Amino acid sequence: MISGTKAMKTKTKQTYHFGMLIDLDRCNGCGSCMVACMSENNISFRPDETDKQTSITWMRMYRISNRKPFPDTERCFLPMPCMHCEGKESGHSPCVSVCPVTATDYDRNTGIVSQIPSRCFGCRYCMVACPYHARSFNWWDPVWPKGMEQMLNPDVSVRMRGVVEKCSFCYHRYQSARDKAHLQGRPRIEESDYQTSCTEACPTGAITFGDLNNPQHRITQMVNPDRNLSGKPRNPQVFRLLEKLGTNPSVYYHSSKQWVREVSDNHIDDKGRS
Amino acid sequence: MGLGASAGLTLTPLPWKLLDDISIWTQNWPWVPVPKAGVVSIHDSICTLCPGGCGITARRIDERLVFVAGQENHPLNAGGICPLGLSGPQLLYTPNRVMSPMMKVDGAFQPISWNAAISTLVSHLKELKQQQLPQGLACLAGSGQGTVSALLQRFLTAFGSPNFIPSASIDDAWELLTGQLTGSRFIPGYDLERADTILSFGCDLTEGWGSPIRTMRACSGWKENGAKLVQIQSRLSDTAATADRWIAINPGTEADLALAICRTVAETARGQSHISAIDSGFRHQLQAIIKPGPSLEQAEGITGVDAQVIQQLADDFVGSKRPLALCREGADRSPVASREMLAVLALNAVAGNIDRPGGLHRIKRVPYINWPEIRRDDVAGSGWPGENLAGPLPSPDAFFKTIAEEPDSPVGILLVSDCNPCYDLAASDRIKRGIGKIPLVVSFSEYWNETALAANLILPNHSYLERYQDFPVYAGLTEPRLGLSRPVSKQLFDTRYTGDAILETARQLWGTAGRAFPWKTYEECLKETLSDQWDDLKGRGWINLPRPPITSDNAATISYSVFSNADIETSAGEVHKYPLMILTRSSMRLNNSAVGTSPFMMKSVSDTVLKGKKGVVDVNPQTAEKLNMTEGDMARLITPEAEAAVMIHLDDGTMPDTVVISQGLGHAAFGEYLDGRGVNASRLLQPVLDPLTGQNISRTVRARLMPV
């Protein structure tokens, strides 16, 4: 997945840093992002998926509330893919630093945290380390009912029992975008060349995906990341989850509601108290 | 020696090596599938799984369908797509498809050939004919739209039966009501995109309303252009959660609030001028609707909404540039109470937005199926069809009421196409018993749903991804369109077009298909029907339907003597025995229709909706405390109709003394991914037929919760 990245780095100085902005004002919790992800990434399914601790999903939909009684209750959906943490010093994401076999790694050329199922041996340290519960473990063999293995996407390998999996920002789509650019003789891929499955499916346009290093991309304009503060958003309505941990996620959220923004960092106030 | 052994044992890599090997072995099972690579191709079509009519793009690897996306350049959904639409590959390849014709022998289904299946049906039809009982043939259809429906209806007419019973949509109810009200039948098209103040009377705008993705995109657009959405609803729905303002209202009193706002607006100078601009016939009717509406104080008592808030809503509404009031739809766009529909129509009228930008547009349905009428002498045997036993605007609920009341079923053969009454009609247990009384039930279902399981004979249709289907889309659009779904997958099983099954049956009954059915195949019939539009439709997938002007404005025949709040008054059960009220919740992650919910969608369902096999209901913490119940408790949810075991979830967004239950669960079919999971809300409801439209409008029922 990341072979040859060093060679590339020396050739093209400017790297990508793919990121995602999810507009919580627009998200209505319809679940299209989840299903689009499952279908694209060959996620296995079982008759009972109601134990959410063992249910495998790369995009998890949380529902948060302001916890006020009826009728002052407010609610907000919060879709959570892998945050693709960059870490404070680039490349030190919580999961990457604990993986004994480099089955998960931070790619400095794309900003994507990889997950290589065939290298993973299932110790699940990464799941413990991840503060976002973005990772799932294959407790069982994946089984497709008779005939249904026909629907599997050949671009994504099927995971086996005993390994961890998570959102890859549809890395295979990045690979084909790169191939396409190469074939057309373009040095770089365009914003529209590479979009994740969830971004494309979202009916309300709540998800924006693009290169945070490219000032022309919509995401960069909306987030306005502060390079001196590890990409912290300058837009006051944009935030990242658990910013205080310094994981430096590549996934940003937008909300016009203050209570939502407060929940995002465990109600930490401007003096750092929580 | 001892030291050496300890050091050796401590430092030996053997355990780690063994663990490593185990992990490798456990990963190398040969049954982990490796998807085959191949040539990628892209195929556009129209989704026909709901009335929305979105454009879809199927991705194939050689012949395999691996993904269904929203069609990027489609005017309705512009690349967006819902979880059901995304489930295309699962719905195509599911083992829950009916893979060949089936016949029930001694209670068990056995595969039979198409020839045997059709001749079985034909011999039963001939018997009915011989007994001079052509009206003993009935047909339930998913909708009254499209050529398949038209063929079924034509077949019944040719046979001599009036009993064609399509599930009425809210559009059918609108046509009936507006015809009676203004003398000219129309369907509202809501100009969502250009409205600036939107009053939604309980509409599930983000949970499937109108053309669902188009509506969601409009909601999203309002965030961008500053339009304000006020959601009036009894519970904090997903729409209410994303609205600019949520006003909690007593269950079932939306019409009263709409009428109170109407009255308030009508008293303003602006309202007066809007009313006087309306044509005289409609104006008188309008005043007849508004007049019996409640005053602000009365409305406060009925709806629980503060009189000042109502006044403010009225001021904001009439004071805005482009106000728009939206009317609720039942599950799968079924009709709601006529009182509610007329109140919302009246509110739009007094706000002066009829046929204006951002307002309510009057849309006339355009017939595009222009087959020659069946002549009387084409009708074989005993006579010309009489009255439909399911009422003038046929209702499946009324049909089953008739079946239940007669000791012997007046219907000998029931054809069921594209609907699942044994699951989704109110009091579904009674429906199942009713269907059991009918000697021959023939299903055209492509899935093993509840009604297919209750049938005696199944003539399975192709799946929606394997067939051509004409698909008119109104669904609240201001620019209605005709879509054509095209096959994006090769045919997988021994299935046939329902249209072809009908044509073959007609051929066998009346020789060369009779004069009423001049087509050899269904595809030929479809092509001929769409004639010069066929190429456009096949290429682009949709065309705009013409919008003929609305003309006549008289002959109002509506009766207001029945204009009462029937929806709630008749929701049976005394308050003291059943102190709670059930509210149903729809969700894009669960599907209520005849195709069921996909495994992926089930996976996306929250554990506060379904836990294991237990259906979870939302209860306000106050109510739960009163009942001495808490989070995760099991309880019996009892209505006058039925009871179910449910798990309690405490939810602040639920109104005290109500219980919120999800639609789309509790199947008794569809295989292990759906069967027996959760509670079927329809089972608990009782049908309430609207006095004007005759359609079932029940959405709530009184209930009580008892500890287990």
PDB file of N, CA and C in Angstrom, chain B residues 251 571-583 617-620 622-624 626-627 629 635-640 646 648 654-660 700-706:
ATOM      1  N   PRO B 251     -50.020  14.848  19.676  1.00  0.00           N
ATOM      2  CA  PRO B 251     -50.126  13.924  18.540  1.00  0.00           C
ATOM      3  C   PRO B 251     -51.447  14.091  17.786  1.00  0.00           C
ATOM      4  N   SER B 571     -59.106   6.422  17.068  1.00  0.00           N
ATOM      5  CA  SER B 571     -58.022   5.528  17.453  1.00  0.00           C
ATOM      6  C   SER B 571     -58.442   4.852  18.758  1.00  0.00           C
ATOM      7  N   ALA B 572     -58.868   3.646  18.594  1.00  0.00           N
ATOM      8  CA  ALA B 572     -59.691   2.975  19.600  1.00  0.00           C
ATOM      9  C   ALA B 572     -59.017   2.834  20.969  1.00  0.00           C
ATOM     10  N   GLY B 573     -59.803   2.475  21.937  1.00  0.00           N
ATOM     11  CA  GLY B 573     -59.278   2.224  23.270  1.00  0.00           C
ATOM     12  C   GLY B 573     -59.533   3.380  24.197  1.00  0.00           C
ATOM     13  N   GLU B 574     -59.968   3.108  25.407  1.00  0.00           N
ATOM     14  CA  GLU B 574     -60.251   4.181  26.338  1.00  0.00           C
ATOM     15  C   GLU B 574     -58.953   4.669  26.956  1.00  0.00           C
ATOM     16  N   VAL B 575     -58.991   5.963  27.289  1.00  0.00           N
ATOM     17  CA  VAL B 575     -57.775   6.604  27.781  1.00  0.00           C
ATOM     18  C   VAL B 575     -57.275   5.968  29.082  1.00  0.00           C
ATOM     19  N   HIS B 576     -58.203   5.579  29.949  1.00  0.00           N
ATOM     20  CA  HIS B 576     -57.736   5.057  31.236  1.00  0.00           C
ATOM     21  C   HIS B 576     -57.134   3.661  31.091  1.00  0.00           C
ATOM     22  N   LYS B 577     -57.656   2.915  30.129  1.00  0.00           N
ATOM     23  CA  LYS B 577     -57.128   1.565  29.931  1.00  0.00           C
ATOM     24  C   LYS B 577     -55.822   1.614  29.136  1.00  0.00           C
ATOM     25  N   TYR B 578     -55.787   2.538  28.203  1.00  0.00           N
ATOM     26  CA  TYR B 578     -54.602   2.691  27.349  1.00  0.00           C
ATOM     27  C   TYR B 578     -54.099   4.124  27.459  1.00  0.00           C
ATOM     28  N   PRO B 579     -53.349   4.442  28.495  1.00  0.00           N
ATOM     29  CA  PRO B 579     -53.005   5.848  28.760  1.00  0.00           C
ATOM     30  C   PRO B 579     -51.951   6.420  27.813  1.00  0.00           C
ATOM     31  N   LEU B 580     -51.247   5.570  27.084  1.00  0.00           N
ATOM     32  CA  LEU B 580     -50.162   6.068  26.229  1.00  0.00           C
ATOM     33  C   LEU B 580     -50.624   6.127  24.777  1.00  0.00           C
ATOM     34  N   MET B 581     -49.855   6.824  23.973  1.00  0.00           N
ATOM     35  CA  MET B 581     -50.167   6.867  22.553  1.00  0.00           C
ATOM     36  C   MET B 581     -48.925   6.449  21.773  1.00  0.00           C
ATOM     37  N   ILE B 582     -49.130   5.515  20.850  1.00  0.00           N
ATOM     38  CA  ILE B 582     -47.991   5.044  20.048  1.00  0.00           C
ATOM     39  C   ILE B 582     -47.767   5.992  18.880  1.00  0.00           C
ATOM     40  N   LEU B 583     -46.536   6.380  18.667  1.00  0.00           N
ATOM     41  CA  LEU B 583     -46.173   7.143  17.472  1.00  0.00           C
ATOM     42  C   LEU B 583     -45.193   6.298  16.679  1.00  0.00           C
ATOM     43  N   VAL B 617     -38.299   0.535  22.009  1.00  0.00           N
ATOM     44  CA  VAL B 617     -39.199   1.689  21.866  1.00  0.00           C
ATOM     45  C   VAL B 617     -38.667   2.841  22.699  1.00  0.00           C
ATOM     46  N   ASP B 618     -38.927   4.062  22.227  1.00  0.00           N
ATOM     47  CA  ASP B 618     -38.516   5.257  22.961  1.00  0.00           C
ATOM     48  C   ASP B 618     -39.617   5.683  23.914  1.00  0.00           C
ATOM     49  N   VAL B 619     -39.212   5.978  25.152  1.00  0.00           N
ATOM     50  CA  VAL B 619     -40.154   6.464  26.143  1.00  0.00           C
ATOM     51  C   VAL B 619     -39.488   7.648  26.833  1.00  0.00           C
ATOM     52  N   ASN B 620     -40.272   8.677  27.128  1.00  0.00           N
ATOM     53  CA  ASN B 620     -39.732   9.810  27.876  1.00  0.00           C
ATOM     54  C   ASN B 620     -39.335   9.354  29.287  1.00  0.00           C
ATOM     55  N   GLN B 622     -39.601  10.715  32.104  1.00  0.00           N
ATOM     56  CA  GLN B 622     -40.691  10.967  33.075  1.00  0.00           C
ATOM     57  C   GLN B 622     -41.727   9.850  33.046  1.00  0.00           C
ATOM     58  N   THR B 623     -42.119   9.493  31.851  1.00  0.00           N
ATOM     59  CA  THR B 623     -43.133   8.445  31.678  1.00  0.00           C
ATOM     60  C   THR B 623     -42.610   7.124  32.219  1.00  0.00           C
ATOM     61  N   ALA B 624     -41.352   6.835  31.926  1.00  0.00           N
ATOM     62  CA  ALA B 624     -40.763   5.585  32.396  1.00  0.00           C
ATOM     63  C   ALA B 624     -40.746   5.550  33.923  1.00  0.00           C
ATOM     64  N   LYS B 626     -42.802   7.057  35.909  1.00  0.00           N
ATOM     65  CA  LYS B 626     -44.180   6.828  36.333  1.00  0.00           C
ATOM     66  C   LYS B 626     -44.536   5.349  36.267  1.00  0.00           C
ATOM     67  N   LEU B 627     -44.008   4.688  35.239  1.00  0.00           N
ATOM     68  CA  LEU B 627     -44.313   3.269  35.027  1.00  0.00           C
ATOM     69  C   LEU B 627     -43.343   2.369  35.787  1.00  0.00           C
ATOM     70  N   MET B 629     -40.164   1.985  35.216  1.00  0.00           N
ATOM     71  CA  MET B 629     -39.319   1.270  34.257  1.00  0.00           C
ATOM     72  C   MET B 629     -38.060   2.077  33.999  1.00  0.00           C
ATOM     73  N   ALA B 635     -40.721  -4.923  28.380  1.00  0.00           N
ATOM     74  CA  ALA B 635     -42.107  -4.602  28.739  1.00  0.00           C
ATOM     75  C   ALA B 635     -43.042  -5.168  27.692  1.00  0.00           C
ATOM     76  N   ARG B 636     -44.319  -5.272  28.056  1.00  0.00           N
ATOM     77  CA  ARG B 636     -45.343  -5.653  27.082  1.00  0.00           C
ATOM     78  C   ARG B 636     -46.023  -4.386  26.604  1.00  0.00           C
ATOM     79  N   LEU B 637     -46.003  -4.188  25.302  1.00  0.00           N
ATOM     80  CA  LEU B 637     -46.663  -3.028  24.712  1.00  0.00           C
ATOM     81  C   LEU B 637     -48.009  -3.527  24.180  1.00  0.00           C
ATOM     82  N   ILE B 638     -49.089  -3.035  24.798  1.00  0.00           N
ATOM     83  CA  ILE B 638     -50.404  -3.598  24.495  1.00  0.00           C
ATOM     84  C   ILE B 638     -51.296  -2.530  23.859  1.00  0.00           C
ATOM     85  N   THR B 639     -51.873  -2.855  22.721  1.00  0.00           N
ATOM     86  CA  THR B 639     -52.855  -1.972  22.096  1.00  0.00           C
ATOM     87  C   THR B 639     -54.154  -2.763  21.971  1.00  0.00           C
ATOM     88  N   PRO B 640     -55.250  -2.093  21.661  1.00  0.00           N
ATOM     89  CA  PRO B 640     -56.496  -2.848  21.506  1.00  0.00           C
ATOM     90  C   PRO B 640     -56.394  -3.913  20.405  1.00  0.00           C
ATOM     91  N   VAL B 646     -41.312  -5.509  24.079  1.00  0.00           N
ATOM     92  CA  VAL B 646     -40.396  -4.456  23.631  1.00  0.00           C
ATOM     93  C   VAL B 646     -39.383  -4.135  24.722  1.00  0.00           C
ATOM     94  N   ILE B 648     -37.221  -1.063  26.580  1.00  0.00           N
ATOM     95  CA  ILE B 648     -37.417   0.371  26.831  1.00  0.00           C
ATOM     96  C   ILE B 648     -36.107   1.133  26.607  1.00  0.00           C
ATOM     97  N   THR B 654     -38.697  12.314  23.196  1.00  0.00           N
ATOM     98  CA  THR B 654     -40.022  11.708  23.080  1.00  0.00           C
ATOM     99  C   THR B 654     -40.983  12.401  24.031  1.00  0.00           C
ATOM    100  N   MET B 655     -42.157  12.728  23.532  1.00  0.00           N
ATOM    101  CA  MET B 655     -43.147  13.427  24.360  1.00  0.00           C
ATOM    102  C   MET B 655     -43.614  12.517  25.496  1.00  0.00           C
ATOM    103  N   PRO B 656     -43.787  13.076  26.687  1.00  0.00           N
ATOM    104  CA  PRO B 656     -44.328  12.254  27.767  1.00  0.00           C
ATOM    105  C   PRO B 656     -45.651  11.596  27.348  1.00  0.00           C
ATOM    106  N   ASP B 657     -45.872  10.413  27.859  1.00  0.00           N
ATOM    107  CA  ASP B 657     -47.094   9.644  27.584  1.00  0.00           C
ATOM    108  C   ASP B 657     -47.228   9.201  26.128  1.00  0.00           C
ATOM    109  N   THR B 658     -46.127   9.168  25.424  1.00  0.00           N
ATOM    110  CA  THR B 658     -46.149   8.540  24.101  1.00  0.00           C
ATOM    111  C   THR B 658     -45.062   7.460  24.060  1.00  0.00           C
ATOM    112  N   VAL B 659     -45.221   6.547  23.131  1.00  0.00           N
ATOM    113  CA  VAL B 659     -44.241   5.488  22.908  1.00  0.00           C
ATOM    114  C   VAL B 659     -43.879   5.530  21.427  1.00  0.00           C
ATOM    115  N   VAL B 660     -42.604   5.622  21.127  1.00  0.00           N
ATOM    116  CA  VAL B 660     -42.202   5.718  19.718  1.00  0.00           C
ATOM    117  C   VAL B 660     -41.646   4.380  19.250  1.00  0.00           C
ATOM    118  N   THR B 700     -51.483   6.171  14.612  1.00  0.00           N
ATOM    119  CA  THR B 700     -51.286   6.111  16.042  1.00  0.00           C
ATOM    120  C   THR B 700     -52.405   5.265  16.643  1.00  0.00           C
ATOM    121  N   VAL B 701     -52.134   4.753  17.803  1.00  0.00           N
ATOM    122  CA  VAL B 701     -53.138   3.950  18.486  1.00  0.00           C
ATOM    123  C   VAL B 701     -52.844   4.087  19.976  1.00  0.00           C
ATOM    124  N   ARG B 702     -53.872   3.985  20.776  1.00  0.00           N
ATOM    125  CA  ARG B 702     -53.653   4.051  22.226  1.00  0.00           C
ATOM    126  C   ARG B 702     -53.020   2.750  22.702  1.00  0.00           C
ATOM    127  N   ALA B 703     -52.229   2.855  23.766  1.00  0.00           N
ATOM    128  CA  ALA B 703     -51.500   1.674  24.208  1.00  0.00           C
ATOM    129  C   ALA B 703     -51.188   1.766  25.694  1.00  0.00           C
ATOM    130  N   ARG B 704     -50.787   0.661  26.263  1.00  0.00           N
ATOM    131  CA  ARG B 704     -50.222   0.710  27.611  1.00  0.00           C
ATOM    132  C   ARG B 704     -48.990  -0.174  27.661  1.00  0.00           C
ATOM    133  N   LEU B 705     -48.114   0.181  28.595  1.00  0.00           N
ATOM    134  CA  LEU B 705     -46.888  -0.594  28.796  1.00  0.00           C
ATOM    135  C   LEU B 705     -47.010  -1.316  30.123  1.00  0.00           C
ATOM    136  N   MET B 706     -46.758  -2.626  30.105  1.00  0.00           N
ATOM    137  CA  MET B 706     -46.842  -3.413  31.341  1.00  0.00           C
ATOM    138  C   MET B 706     -45.498  -4.084  31.565  1.00  0.00           C
TER     139      MET B 706
END
